[in-house]
PDB file of C-alpha atoms in Angstrom:
ATOM      1  CA  UNK O1142     -30.395  10.771  -8.414  1.00 44.00           C
ATOM      2  CA  UNK O1143     -28.360   7.580  -8.717  1.00 52.00           C
ATOM      3  CA  UNK O1144     -27.291   6.145  -5.380  1.00 64.00           C
ATOM      4  CA  UNK O1145     -23.509   5.866  -4.943  1.00 72.00           C
ATOM      5  CA  UNK O1146     -22.107   2.356  -5.356  1.00 82.00           C
ATOM      6  CA  UNK O1147     -20.452   1.224  -2.110  1.00 90.00           C
ATOM      7  CA  UNK O1148     -16.735   0.464  -2.111  1.00 91.00           C
ATOM      8  CA  UNK O1149     -15.482  -3.121  -1.952  1.00 92.00           C
ATOM      9  CA  UNK O1150     -15.380  -4.037   1.767  1.00 91.00           C
ATOM     10  CA  UNK O1151     -11.899  -3.882   3.245  1.00 90.00           C
ATOM     11  CA  UNK O1152     -12.445  -7.279   4.874  1.00 91.00           C
ATOM     12  CA  UNK O1153     -12.611  -8.838   1.386  1.00 92.00           C
ATOM     13  CA  UNK O1154      -8.912  -7.976   0.905  1.00 93.00           C
ATOM     14  CA  UNK O1155      -9.304  -7.818  -2.878  1.00 93.00           C
ATOM     15  CA  UNK O1156      -6.971  -4.909  -3.559  1.00 92.00           C
ATOM     16  CA  UNK O1157      -9.822  -3.320  -5.565  1.00 93.00           C
ATOM     17  CA  UNK O1158     -11.766  -0.104  -4.971  1.00 93.00           C
ATOM     18  CA  UNK O1159     -14.960   1.306  -6.446  1.00 93.00           C
ATOM     19  CA  UNK O1160     -16.094   4.894  -6.675  1.00 93.00           C
ATOM     20  CA  UNK O1161     -14.167   8.159  -7.085  1.00 95.00           C
ATOM     21  CA  UNK O1162     -10.378   8.137  -7.124  1.00 95.00           C
ATOM     22  CA  UNK O1163      -8.913   9.042  -3.766  1.00 93.00           C
ATOM     23  CA  UNK O1164      -5.641  10.524  -2.575  1.00 94.00           C
ATOM     24  CA  UNK O1165      -3.058   7.777  -2.047  1.00 90.00           C
ATOM     25  CA  UNK O1166      -4.559   5.453  -4.686  1.00 90.00           C
ATOM     26  CA  UNK O1167      -2.471   4.377  -7.650  1.00 91.00           C
ATOM     27  CA  UNK O1168      -3.644   5.233 -11.146  1.00 94.00           C
ATOM     28  CA  UNK O1169      -2.545   4.042 -14.579  1.00 94.00           C
ATOM     29  CA  UNK O1170      -2.297   6.584 -17.394  1.00 95.00           C
ATOM     30  CA  UNK O1171      -2.120   5.388 -21.012  1.00 94.00           C
ATOM     31  CA  UNK O1172      -1.397   7.759 -23.912  1.00 91.00           C
ATOM     32  CA  UNK O1173      -2.372   7.448 -27.565  1.00 88.00           C
ATOM     33  CA  UNK O1174       0.712   5.364 -28.361  1.00 88.00           C
ATOM     34  CA  UNK O1175       0.026   2.895 -25.571  1.00 87.00           C
ATOM     35  CA  UNK O1176       2.746   4.196 -23.252  1.00 90.00           C
ATOM     36  CA  UNK O1177       1.844   3.578 -19.626  1.00 91.00           C
ATOM     37  CA  UNK O1178       2.538   5.506 -16.436  1.00 91.00           C
ATOM     38  CA  UNK O1179       1.699   4.321 -12.895  1.00 90.00           C
ATOM     39  CA  UNK O1180       1.841   6.544  -9.807  1.00 90.00           C
ATOM     40  CA  UNK O1181      -0.027   7.350  -6.565  1.00 91.00           C
ATOM     41  CA  UNK O1182      -2.305  10.367  -6.450  1.00 94.00           C
ATOM     42  CA  UNK O1183      -1.112  13.076  -4.068  1.00 95.00           C
ATOM     43  CA  UNK O1184      -2.900  16.410  -3.525  1.00 95.00           C
ATOM     44  CA  UNK O1185      -0.964  19.363  -4.922  1.00 95.00           C
ATOM     45  CA  UNK O1186       1.439  17.248  -7.008  1.00 95.00           C
ATOM     46  CA  UNK O1187       1.967  17.193 -10.778  1.00 94.00           C
ATOM     47  CA  UNK O1188       2.648  14.404 -13.241  1.00 92.00           C
ATOM     48  CA  UNK O1189       5.234  15.322 -15.882  1.00 92.00           C
ATOM     49  CA  UNK O1190       5.833  13.741 -19.290  1.00 88.00           C
ATOM     50  CA  UNK O1191       7.073  14.751 -22.740  1.00 86.00           C
ATOM     51  CA  UNK O1192       3.526  16.052 -23.283  1.00 88.00           C
ATOM     52  CA  UNK O1193       3.632  18.579 -20.456  1.00 90.00           C
ATOM     53  CA  UNK O1194       2.098  18.143 -17.027  1.00 92.00           C
ATOM     54  CA  UNK O1195      -1.128  17.077 -15.310  1.00 93.00           C
ATOM     55  CA  UNK O1196      -2.438  18.133 -11.908  1.00 95.00           C
ATOM     56  CA  UNK O1197      -3.154  15.245  -9.546  1.00 96.00           C
ATOM     57  CA  UNK O1198      -6.016  17.323  -8.136  1.00 95.00           C
ATOM     58  CA  UNK O1199      -7.742  17.136 -11.538  1.00 94.00           C
ATOM     59  CA  UNK O1200      -8.026  13.358 -11.124  1.00 96.00           C
ATOM     60  CA  UNK O1201      -8.757  12.996  -7.419  1.00 96.00           C
ATOM     61  CA  UNK O1202     -12.508  12.720  -6.814  1.00 94.00           C
ATOM     62  CA  UNK O1203     -13.425  11.575 -10.329  1.00 95.00           C
ATOM     63  CA  UNK O1204     -14.756   8.153 -11.354  1.00 94.00           C
ATOM     64  CA  UNK O1205     -12.082   6.119 -13.181  1.00 95.00           C
ATOM     65  CA  UNK O1206     -12.401   5.637 -16.929  1.00 95.00           C
ATOM     66  CA  UNK O1207     -11.963   9.235 -18.060  1.00 96.00           C
ATOM     67  CA  UNK O1208      -9.499  11.110 -20.268  1.00 95.00           C
ATOM     68  CA  UNK O1209      -7.393  14.086 -19.247  1.00 95.00           C
ATOM     69  CA  UNK O1210      -5.419  16.514 -21.387  1.00 94.00           C
ATOM     70  CA  UNK O1211      -1.955  17.670 -20.334  1.00 93.00           C
ATOM     71  CA  UNK O1212      -0.644  21.212 -20.539  1.00 92.00           C
ATOM     72  CA  UNK O1213       0.933  20.455 -23.947  1.00 91.00           C
ATOM     73  CA  UNK O1214      -2.151  18.787 -25.414  1.00 91.00           C
ATOM     74  CA  UNK O1215      -1.402  15.117 -24.681  1.00 91.00           C
ATOM     75  CA  UNK O1216      -4.432  12.931 -23.984  1.00 94.00           C
ATOM     76  CA  UNK O1217      -4.344  10.210 -21.332  1.00 95.00           C
ATOM     77  CA  UNK O1218      -6.803   7.512 -20.350  1.00 96.00           C
ATOM     78  CA  UNK O1219      -7.097   7.156 -16.560  1.00 96.00           C
ATOM     79  CA  UNK O1220      -8.013   3.921 -14.718  1.00 96.00           C
ATOM     80  CA  UNK O1221      -7.043   2.172 -11.544  1.00 96.00           C
ATOM     81  CA  UNK O1222      -4.462  -0.508 -12.463  1.00 94.00           C
ATOM     82  CA  UNK O1223      -5.673  -4.103 -12.672  1.00 95.00           C
ATOM     83  CA  UNK O1224      -3.674  -6.737 -10.800  1.00 95.00           C
ATOM     84  CA  UNK O1225      -2.270  -7.985 -14.125  1.00 93.00           C
ATOM     85  CA  UNK O1226      -1.138  -4.430 -14.914  1.00 92.00           C
ATOM     86  CA  UNK O1227       0.212  -3.734 -11.435  1.00 91.00           C
ATOM     87  CA  UNK O1228       2.530  -6.751 -11.320  1.00 91.00           C
ATOM     88  CA  UNK O1229       4.306  -5.962 -14.608  1.00 88.00           C
ATOM     89  CA  UNK O1230       4.975  -2.365 -13.601  1.00 86.00           C
ATOM     90  CA  UNK O1231       5.755  -2.654  -9.879  1.00 87.00           C
ATOM     91  CA  UNK O1232       9.308  -2.341  -8.492  1.00 84.00           C
ATOM     92  CA  UNK O1233      11.292  -5.564  -8.888  1.00 85.00           C
ATOM     93  CA  UNK O1234      13.889  -7.353  -6.854  1.00 82.00           C
ATOM     94  CA  UNK O1235      13.634 -10.561  -8.856  1.00 83.00           C
ATOM     95  CA  UNK O1236      11.870 -11.411 -12.114  1.00 83.00           C
ATOM     96  CA  UNK O1237       8.099 -11.540 -11.750  1.00 87.00           C
ATOM     97  CA  UNK O1238       5.723 -14.391 -12.567  1.00 92.00           C
ATOM     98  CA  UNK O1239       3.833 -12.953 -15.540  1.00 91.00           C
ATOM     99  CA  UNK O1240       0.018 -12.839 -15.527  1.00 93.00           C
ATOM    100  CA  UNK O1241      -0.305 -15.582 -18.155  1.00 94.00           C
ATOM    101  CA  UNK O1242       1.582 -17.968 -15.845  1.00 96.00           C
ATOM    102  CA  UNK O1243       0.008 -16.867 -12.573  1.00 96.00           C
ATOM    103  CA  UNK O1244      -3.424 -17.411 -14.153  1.00 96.00           C
ATOM    104  CA  UNK O1245      -2.377 -20.937 -15.164  1.00 97.00           C
ATOM    105  CA  UNK O1246      -1.092 -21.615 -11.654  1.00 97.00           C
ATOM    106  CA  UNK O1247      -4.330 -20.415 -10.038  1.00 98.00           C
ATOM    107  CA  UNK O1248      -6.419 -22.557 -12.410  1.00 97.00           C
ATOM    108  CA  UNK O1249      -4.320 -25.699 -12.882  1.00 97.00           C
ATOM    109  CA  UNK O1250      -3.097 -25.913  -9.276  1.00 97.00           C
ATOM    110  CA  UNK O1251      -6.735 -25.360  -8.269  1.00 98.00           C
ATOM    111  CA  UNK O1252      -6.114 -22.556  -5.772  1.00 98.00           C
ATOM    112  CA  UNK O1253      -9.428 -22.155  -3.923  1.00 97.00           C
ATOM    113  CA  UNK O1254     -10.894 -19.805  -1.286  1.00 96.00           C
ATOM    114  CA  UNK O1255      -9.849 -20.995   2.147  1.00 97.00           C
ATOM    115  CA  UNK O1256      -6.825 -22.963   0.904  1.00 98.00           C
ATOM    116  CA  UNK O1257      -3.486 -23.013   2.694  1.00 98.00           C
ATOM    117  CA  UNK O1258      -0.875 -22.398  -0.004  1.00 98.00           C
ATOM    118  CA  UNK O1259       2.880 -22.543   0.550  1.00 98.00           C
ATOM    119  CA  UNK O1260       5.060 -20.547  -1.836  1.00 97.00           C
ATOM    120  CA  UNK O1261       8.822 -20.988  -2.128  1.00 95.00           C
ATOM    121  CA  UNK O1262      10.601 -18.091  -3.807  1.00 91.00           C
ATOM    122  CA  UNK O1263       8.542 -14.940  -3.261  1.00 92.00           C
ATOM    123  CA  UNK O1264      10.487 -12.972  -5.889  1.00 89.00           C
ATOM    124  CA  UNK O1265       8.924  -9.520  -6.169  1.00 92.00           C
ATOM    125  CA  UNK O1266       5.506 -10.560  -4.849  1.00 95.00           C
ATOM    126  CA  UNK O1267       3.614 -10.820  -8.166  1.00 95.00           C
ATOM    127  CA  UNK O1268       2.396 -14.393  -7.726  1.00 96.00           C
ATOM    128  CA  UNK O1269       1.840 -13.758  -4.019  1.00 97.00           C
ATOM    129  CA  UNK O1270      -0.770 -11.108  -4.839  1.00 96.00           C
ATOM    130  CA  UNK O1271      -2.647 -13.549  -7.102  1.00 97.00           C
ATOM    131  CA  UNK O1272      -2.463 -16.328  -4.503  1.00 98.00           C
ATOM    132  CA  UNK O1273      -3.753 -14.072  -1.738  1.00 97.00           C
ATOM    133  CA  UNK O1274      -6.666 -12.918  -3.851  1.00 96.00           C
ATOM    134  CA  UNK O1275      -7.498 -16.545  -4.737  1.00 97.00           C
ATOM    135  CA  UNK O1276      -7.415 -17.939  -1.167  1.00 97.00           C
ATOM    136  CA  UNK O1277      -9.331 -14.972   0.231  1.00 94.00           C
ATOM    137  CA  UNK O1278      -9.383 -13.772   3.834  1.00 91.00           C
ATOM    138  CA  UNK O1279     -10.217 -17.273   5.135  1.00 94.00           C
ATOM    139  CA  UNK O1280      -7.214 -18.929   3.479  1.00 97.00           C
ATOM    140  CA  UNK O1281      -3.496 -18.651   4.097  1.00 97.00           C
ATOM    141  CA  UNK O1282      -0.398 -18.058   2.000  1.00 98.00           C
ATOM    142  CA  UNK O1283       2.906 -18.955   3.632  1.00 97.00           C
ATOM    143  CA  UNK O1284       5.822 -17.613   1.578  1.00 97.00           C
ATOM    144  CA  UNK O1285       9.485 -18.521   1.992  1.00 96.00           C
ATOM    145  CA  UNK O1286      12.309 -16.428   0.534  1.00 95.00           C
ATOM    146  CA  UNK O1287      16.046 -16.974   1.061  1.00 94.00           C
ATOM    147  CA  UNK O1288      17.193 -13.493  -0.020  1.00 94.00           C
ATOM    148  CA  UNK O1289      16.355 -10.628   2.304  1.00 94.00           C
ATOM    149  CA  UNK O1290      16.467  -7.965  -0.426  1.00 94.00           C
ATOM    150  CA  UNK O1291      13.856  -9.866  -2.458  1.00 94.00           C
ATOM    151  CA  UNK O1292      11.672 -10.333   0.618  1.00 95.00           C
ATOM    152  CA  UNK O1293      11.776  -6.593   1.324  1.00 95.00           C
ATOM    153  CA  UNK O1294      10.699  -5.694  -2.223  1.00 95.00           C
ATOM    154  CA  UNK O1295       7.921  -8.294  -2.198  1.00 95.00           C
ATOM    155  CA  UNK O1296       6.632  -7.084   1.155  1.00 96.00           C
ATOM    156  CA  UNK O1297       6.412  -3.483  -0.098  1.00 94.00           C
ATOM    157  CA  UNK O1298       4.635  -4.515  -3.307  1.00 94.00           C
ATOM    158  CA  UNK O1299       2.090  -6.755  -1.587  1.00 95.00           C
ATOM    159  CA  UNK O1300       1.337  -4.121   1.047  1.00 95.00           C
ATOM    160  CA  UNK O1301       0.964  -1.507  -1.678  1.00 92.00           C
ATOM    161  CA  UNK O1302      -1.530  -3.560  -3.667  1.00 93.00           C
ATOM    162  CA  UNK O1303      -3.685  -4.538  -0.687  1.00 94.00           C
ATOM    163  CA  UNK O1304      -3.419  -1.177   1.111  1.00 90.00           C
ATOM    164  CA  UNK O1305      -1.598  -2.732   4.042  1.00 91.00           C
ATOM    165  CA  UNK O1306      -0.429  -6.053   5.525  1.00 94.00           C
ATOM    166  CA  UNK O1307      -2.706  -8.863   4.333  1.00 95.00           C
ATOM    167  CA  UNK O1308      -3.912 -10.888   7.359  1.00 95.00           C
ATOM    168  CA  UNK O1309      -3.665 -14.190   5.431  1.00 96.00           C
ATOM    169  CA  UNK O1310      -0.005 -13.739   4.471  1.00 97.00           C
ATOM    170  CA  UNK O1311       3.074 -14.875   6.354  1.00 97.00           C
ATOM    171  CA  UNK O1312       6.541 -14.260   4.896  1.00 97.00           C
ATOM    172  CA  UNK O1313       9.471 -16.232   6.293  1.00 96.00           C
ATOM    173  CA  UNK O1314      13.086 -15.433   5.498  1.00 96.00           C
ATOM    174  CA  UNK O1315      14.783 -18.779   4.926  1.00 95.00           C
ATOM    175  CA  UNK O1316      14.937 -21.972   2.877  1.00 94.00           C
ATOM    176  CA  UNK O1317      11.645 -23.878   2.561  1.00 95.00           C
ATOM    177  CA  UNK O1318      13.490 -27.202   2.678  1.00 94.00           C
ATOM    178  CA  UNK O1319      14.600 -26.358   6.233  1.00 94.00           C
ATOM    179  CA  UNK O1320      11.943 -23.968   7.525  1.00 94.00           C
ATOM    180  CA  UNK O1321       8.728 -25.740   6.460  1.00 95.00           C
ATOM    181  CA  UNK O1322       9.471 -29.103   8.172  1.00 95.00           C
ATOM    182  CA  UNK O1323      10.297 -27.213  11.373  1.00 94.00           C
ATOM    183  CA  UNK O1324       6.783 -25.737  11.482  1.00 92.00           C
ATOM    184  CA  UNK O1325       5.075 -29.145  11.265  1.00 93.00           C
ATOM    185  CA  UNK O1326       2.287 -27.519   9.244  1.00 92.00           C
ATOM    186  CA  UNK O1327       0.226 -29.260   6.570  1.00 96.00           C
ATOM    187  CA  UNK O1328      -1.018 -27.496   3.464  1.00 97.00           C
ATOM    188  CA  UNK O1329      -3.217 -27.918   0.387  1.00 98.00           C
ATOM    189  CA  UNK O1330      -0.929 -26.567  -2.334  1.00 98.00           C
ATOM    190  CA  UNK O1331       2.780 -25.862  -2.735  1.00 98.00           C
ATOM    191  CA  UNK O1332       4.202 -23.580  -5.432  1.00 98.00           C
ATOM    192  CA  UNK O1333       7.954 -23.843  -6.097  1.00 97.00           C
ATOM    193  CA  UNK O1334       9.393 -20.851  -7.976  1.00 95.00           C
ATOM    194  CA  UNK O1335      13.127 -21.399  -7.559  1.00 92.00           C
ATOM    195  CA  UNK O1336      16.295 -22.581  -9.289  1.00 92.00           C
ATOM    196  CA  UNK O1337      16.319 -26.091  -7.799  1.00 95.00           C
ATOM    197  CA  UNK O1338      12.740 -27.088  -6.865  1.00 96.00           C
ATOM    198  CA  UNK O1339      13.757 -30.752  -6.581  1.00 96.00           C
ATOM    199  CA  UNK O1340      15.676 -29.823  -3.418  1.00 96.00           C
ATOM    200  CA  UNK O1341      12.324 -29.034  -1.759  1.00 95.00           C
ATOM    201  CA  UNK O1342      10.444 -32.104  -2.979  1.00 96.00           C
ATOM    202  CA  UNK O1343      10.803 -34.156   0.225  1.00 96.00           C
ATOM    203  CA  UNK O1344       9.696 -31.230   2.393  1.00 96.00           C
ATOM    204  CA  UNK O1345       6.787 -30.576   0.028  1.00 96.00           C
ATOM    205  CA  UNK O1346       5.697 -34.219   0.134  1.00 96.00           C
ATOM    206  CA  UNK O1347       5.734 -34.252   3.941  1.00 96.00           C
ATOM    207  CA  UNK O1348       3.705 -31.046   4.208  1.00 97.00           C
ATOM    208  CA  UNK O1349       1.114 -31.696   1.487  1.00 98.00           C
ATOM    209  CA  UNK O1350      -2.168 -33.276   2.459  1.00 97.00           C
ATOM    210  CA  UNK O1351      -3.234 -36.317   0.394  1.00 97.00           C
ATOM    211  CA  UNK O1352      -4.717 -35.039  -2.854  1.00 97.00           C
ATOM    212  CA  UNK O1353      -2.754 -31.796  -2.548  1.00 98.00           C
ATOM    213  CA  UNK O1354      -0.888 -30.354  -5.508  1.00 98.00           C
ATOM    214  CA  UNK O1355       2.738 -29.383  -5.995  1.00 98.00           C
ATOM    215  CA  UNK O1356       3.398 -26.930  -8.823  1.00 98.00           C
ATOM    216  CA  UNK O1357       6.869 -25.961 -10.053  1.00 98.00           C
ATOM    217  CA  UNK O1358       7.685 -22.886 -12.128  1.00 97.00           C
ATOM    218  CA  UNK O1359      11.007 -23.332 -13.955  1.00 96.00           C
ATOM    219  CA  UNK O1360      12.660 -21.420 -16.781  1.00 94.00           C
ATOM    220  CA  UNK O1361      14.838 -23.949 -18.620  1.00 95.00           C
ATOM    221  CA  UNK O1362      14.449 -27.383 -20.194  1.00 95.00           C
ATOM    222  CA  UNK O1363      17.191 -28.811 -17.970  1.00 94.00           C
ATOM    223  CA  UNK O1364      15.314 -27.689 -14.849  1.00 96.00           C
ATOM    224  CA  UNK O1365      12.092 -29.059 -16.322  1.00 96.00           C
ATOM    225  CA  UNK O1366      13.657 -32.458 -17.007  1.00 95.00           C
ATOM    226  CA  UNK O1367      15.306 -32.774 -13.603  1.00 95.00           C
ATOM    227  CA  UNK O1368      12.185 -31.804 -11.662  1.00 97.00           C
ATOM    228  CA  UNK O1369       9.862 -34.110 -13.619  1.00 96.00           C
ATOM    229  CA  UNK O1370      12.225 -37.068 -13.161  1.00 95.00           C
ATOM    230  CA  UNK O1371      12.701 -36.250  -9.472  1.00 96.00           C
ATOM    231  CA  UNK O1372       8.907 -36.360  -8.975  1.00 96.00           C
ATOM    232  CA  UNK O1373       8.752 -39.755 -10.705  1.00 93.00           C
ATOM    233  CA  UNK O1374      11.596 -41.172  -8.626  1.00 93.00           C
ATOM    234  CA  UNK O1375      10.053 -39.894  -5.390  1.00 94.00           C
ATOM    235  CA  UNK O1376       7.038 -42.145  -5.912  1.00 92.00           C
ATOM    236  CA  UNK O1377       4.644 -40.234  -3.659  1.00 95.00           C
ATOM    237  CA  UNK O1378       3.038 -38.241  -6.459  1.00 96.00           C
ATOM    238  CA  UNK O1379       0.996 -38.879  -9.562  1.00 96.00           C
ATOM    239  CA  UNK O1380       2.645 -38.698 -12.998  1.00 94.00           C
ATOM    240  CA  UNK O1381       3.804 -35.055 -13.377  1.00 96.00           C
ATOM    241  CA  UNK O1382       2.136 -32.912 -16.041  1.00 96.00           C
ATOM    242  CA  UNK O1383       4.499 -30.373 -17.678  1.00 97.00           C
ATOM    243  CA  UNK O1384       3.448 -27.582 -20.080  1.00 96.00           C
ATOM    244  CA  UNK O1385       3.970 -23.967 -21.126  1.00 95.00           C
ATOM    245  CA  UNK O1386       1.567 -21.328 -22.408  1.00 94.00           C
ATOM    246  CA  UNK O1387       2.113 -18.845 -25.228  1.00 93.00           C
ATOM    247  CA  UNK O1388      -0.008 -15.722 -25.745  1.00 92.00           C
ATOM    248  CA  UNK O1389      -0.339 -13.999 -29.122  1.00 91.00           C
ATOM    249  CA  UNK O1390      -2.296 -10.822 -29.716  1.00 91.00           C
ATOM    250  CA  UNK O1391      -4.302 -10.142 -32.902  1.00 94.00           C
ATOM    251  CA  UNK O1392      -4.680  -7.079 -35.108  1.00 92.00           C
ATOM    252  CA  UNK O1393      -8.350  -6.486 -35.992  1.00 94.00           C
ATOM    253  CA  UNK O1394      -9.397  -3.587 -38.265  1.00 93.00           C
ATOM    254  CA  UNK O1395     -12.232  -4.264 -40.669  1.00 94.00           C
ATOM    255  CA  UNK O1396     -11.042  -6.918 -43.121  1.00 94.00           C
ATOM    256  CA  UNK O1397      -7.465  -6.655 -41.849  1.00 94.00           C
ATOM    257  CA  UNK O1398      -7.542  -9.508 -39.320  1.00 96.00           C
ATOM    258  CA  UNK O1399      -4.145 -11.071 -38.716  1.00 95.00           C
ATOM    259  CA  UNK O1400      -1.796 -12.110 -35.905  1.00 94.00           C
ATOM    260  CA  UNK O1401      -0.115  -9.227 -34.169  1.00 90.00           C
ATOM    261  CA  UNK O1402       3.566  -8.428 -34.567  1.00 87.00           C
ATOM    262  CA  UNK O1403       4.347  -9.307 -30.969  1.00 83.00           C
ATOM    263  CA  UNK O1404       3.539 -12.114 -28.585  1.00 84.00           C
ATOM    264  CA  UNK O1405       4.382 -13.244 -25.086  1.00 83.00           C
ATOM    265  CA  UNK O1406       6.299 -16.401 -25.876  1.00 86.00           C
ATOM    266  CA  UNK O1407       8.249 -18.570 -23.480  1.00 90.00           C
ATOM    267  CA  UNK O1408       8.454 -17.258 -19.942  1.00 92.00           C
ATOM    268  CA  UNK O1409       8.606 -20.514 -17.981  1.00 94.00           C
ATOM    269  CA  UNK O1410       7.500 -24.134 -17.803  1.00 97.00           C
ATOM    270  CA  UNK O1411       4.912 -25.295 -15.297  1.00 97.00           C
ATOM    271  CA  UNK O1412       4.690 -28.773 -13.771  1.00 98.00           C
ATOM    272  CA  UNK O1413       1.949 -30.112 -11.510  1.00 98.00           C
ATOM    273  CA  UNK O1414       1.523 -33.412  -9.659  1.00 98.00           C
ATOM    274  CA  UNK O1415      -0.855 -34.603  -6.918  1.00 97.00           C
ATOM    275  CA  UNK O1416       0.192 -36.048  -3.586  1.00 97.00           C
ATOM    276  CA  UNK O1417      -0.688 -39.687  -3.010  1.00 96.00           C
ATOM    277  CA  UNK O1418      -1.934 -40.967   0.355  1.00 95.00           C
ATOM    278  CA  UNK O1419       0.806 -42.193   2.732  1.00 90.00           C
ATOM    279  CA  UNK O1420       2.184 -45.549   1.645  1.00 89.00           C
ATOM    280  CA  UNK O1421       0.434 -45.424  -1.735  1.00 92.00           C
ATOM    281  CA  UNK O1422       2.141 -45.264  -5.130  1.00 89.00           C
ATOM    282  CA  UNK O1423       0.650 -44.294  -8.464  1.00 87.00           C
ATOM    283  CA  UNK O1424       0.644 -46.965 -11.211  1.00 84.00           C
ATOM    284  CA  UNK O1425       3.779 -46.896 -13.351  1.00 77.00           C
ATOM    285  CA  UNK O1426       3.499 -45.461 -16.848  1.00 74.00           C
ATOM    286  CA  UNK O1427       2.710 -48.168 -19.381  1.00 71.00           C
ATOM    287  CA  UNK O1428       4.209 -46.346 -22.343  1.00 71.00           C
ATOM    288  CA  UNK O1429       7.836 -47.224 -22.962  1.00 76.00           C
ATOM    289  CA  UNK O1430      10.263 -44.279 -23.111  1.00 80.00           C
ATOM    290  CA  UNK O1431      11.610 -43.232 -26.485  1.00 82.00           C
ATOM    291  CA  UNK O1432      14.837 -44.962 -27.606  1.00 79.00           C
ATOM    292  CA  UNK O1433      17.784 -43.128 -26.114  1.00 80.00           C
ATOM    293  CA  UNK O1434      15.662 -41.102 -23.678  1.00 85.00           C
ATOM    294  CA  UNK O1435      17.654 -42.554 -20.779  1.00 86.00           C
ATOM    295  CA  UNK O1436      20.754 -43.421 -22.780  1.00 83.00           C
ATOM    296  CA  UNK O1437      24.417 -43.175 -21.756  1.00 83.00           C
ATOM    297  CA  UNK O1438      24.374 -39.360 -22.021  1.00 82.00           C
ATOM    298  CA  UNK O1439      21.514 -39.010 -19.553  1.00 86.00           C
ATOM    299  CA  UNK O1440      22.739 -38.138 -16.051  1.00 81.00           C
ATOM    300  CA  UNK O1441      19.511 -37.307 -14.193  1.00 83.00           C
ATOM    301  CA  UNK O1442      17.233 -39.347 -11.916  1.00 84.00           C
ATOM    302  CA  UNK O1443      15.873 -42.566 -13.442  1.00 83.00           C
ATOM    303  CA  UNK O1444      12.247 -43.632 -12.992  1.00 78.00           C
ATOM    304  CA  UNK O1445      11.574 -47.070 -11.476  1.00 76.00           C
ATOM    305  CA  UNK O1446      12.172 -49.869 -13.965  1.00 73.00           C
ATOM    306  CA  UNK O1447      14.553 -47.908 -16.185  1.00 79.00           C
ATOM    307  CA  UNK O1448      17.974 -49.594 -16.016  1.00 74.00           C
ATOM    308  CA  UNK O1449      21.330 -47.884 -16.266  1.00 73.00           C
ATOM    309  CA  UNK O1450      22.612 -47.904 -19.857  1.00 65.00           C
ATOM    310  CA  UNK O1451      26.320 -48.640 -20.090  1.00 56.00           C
ATOM    311  CA  UNK O1452      28.375 -46.169 -22.086  1.00 52.00           C
ATOM    312  CA  UNK O1453      29.524 -47.365 -25.487  1.00 56.00           C
ATOM    313  CA  UNK O1454      33.221 -47.928 -26.073  1.00 46.00           C
TER     314      UNK O1454
END
């Protein structure tokens, strides 16, 4: 007889369980057309769809990765939802950071176990879940959110995923630019997911330890331009690195191998820069800007050494 695999220890705070499905756990049902349904298992309840109904009791106590047939003959695949699946289906107060971007943030901002990460703009809690999993129970995530309704949604979603309040998470209602300096805390990483991340740059610079990373998540090219130039003008960071990621699926059936008909295109731009030691400045870029890059129509911050261009008559 095969010995039962033990569950993931609660003190790991992974949001993941092993073993048979239990009452109160969320499951993800997928039908033959790829339609997805997420709900918590409750004894005695039924799940209803256009393919009839399913008894929750038929799923409780079984190992995930099975198929069930509804009363009208519909087949469903049953698994626990992955984090990447949970965040795109959870209740929203604000737009979520999609998995392709949260994965880039975790990797390119080098979020490590034991890190202290500050997050400005908690949204619906999607990125928060990824940050908490990355820092682990010995790290810390300090989130700041100005809108109470967003904070409430995020709190519910994070608690739902981790089966309760995560001990490494602190959520503050307020503006990071005001609240973070008041704490006097230092941190390893700062993630800015907000409309005007440049407004928090001074507070971020004061809180970041030397070698720490600031990462901004912005939706538009105008936000991208203003934040990058603000980082350059500040002088306390390395040259900012901006990019975006695009994800395209592929259709593979025998010899029919081609790009899929859908892709996850632009969601946001990401920008990272590292904090210099106090009193130190990074070397100026040697490459000259393109002609007209800072011409008379440009109204944003100007990097050191770039003169004002008078408007033409």
